Amino acid sequence: MRHIAESGVLRVRAVAGTYVVILAWDFLPGQDAKKTGLMGFAIERSEIKAGAVVERYWMRSI
């Protein structure tokens, strides 16, 4: 699966395989000032069943 989402500041691309999801972030042109002080990104995973959050945790990186 491949998906691209865009806001006024960022463009994000997700490529999902069977066991792994790769995410790529890119600042849109003219948004360089938003990078000042940026230390990175964090991903939070939520498991939802019947419309309610069952489990929520922050993903670890390698």
XYZ file of C-alpha atoms in Angstrom:
62
model
C 0.000 0.000 0.000
C 1.213 3.518 -0.736
C -0.320 6.734 0.502
C 0.636 10.418 0.295
C -0.818 13.103 2.575
C -0.087 16.825 2.439
C -0.755 19.731 4.787
C 0.278 23.355 4.466
C 3.727 22.557 5.862
C 4.562 18.868 5.275
C 4.158 16.145 2.705
C 4.198 12.601 4.108
C 4.512 9.377 2.141
C 3.807 5.952 3.660
C 4.749 2.662 2.002
C 3.431 -0.422 3.812
C 4.535 -3.996 3.357
C 3.522 -7.127 5.214
C 5.471 -6.353 8.404
C 7.008 -2.907 7.924
C 5.843 0.631 7.192
C 8.312 3.185 5.842
C 7.482 6.866 6.358
C 9.079 9.818 4.595
C 8.543 13.468 5.550
C 9.330 16.440 3.340
C 8.809 20.136 4.036
C 6.961 21.916 1.256
C 8.766 24.728 -0.588
C 8.844 27.968 1.402
C 8.522 26.227 4.782
C 12.231 26.157 5.698
C 11.674 28.403 8.739
C 9.577 25.616 10.315
C 12.721 23.436 10.535
C 14.346 25.742 13.100
C 14.627 23.880 16.398
C 13.112 20.682 14.988
C 14.604 17.688 16.806
C 12.714 14.914 15.006
C 9.360 13.178 14.822
C 7.537 10.679 17.033
C 4.973 8.100 15.952
C 2.128 6.997 18.193
C 0.234 3.781 17.433
C -3.398 3.276 18.463
C -5.309 0.002 18.248
C -9.013 0.645 17.772
C -11.829 -1.882 18.195
C -15.498 -1.004 17.814
C -14.632 2.698 17.666
C -12.784 2.739 21.012
C -9.048 2.908 21.608
C -7.935 -0.397 23.138
C -4.195 0.199 23.250
C -1.959 3.215 22.590
C 1.825 3.466 22.675
C 4.763 5.291 21.111
C 6.668 3.387 18.431
C 10.379 2.709 18.858
C 12.877 3.225 16.079
C 15.993 1.295 15.238
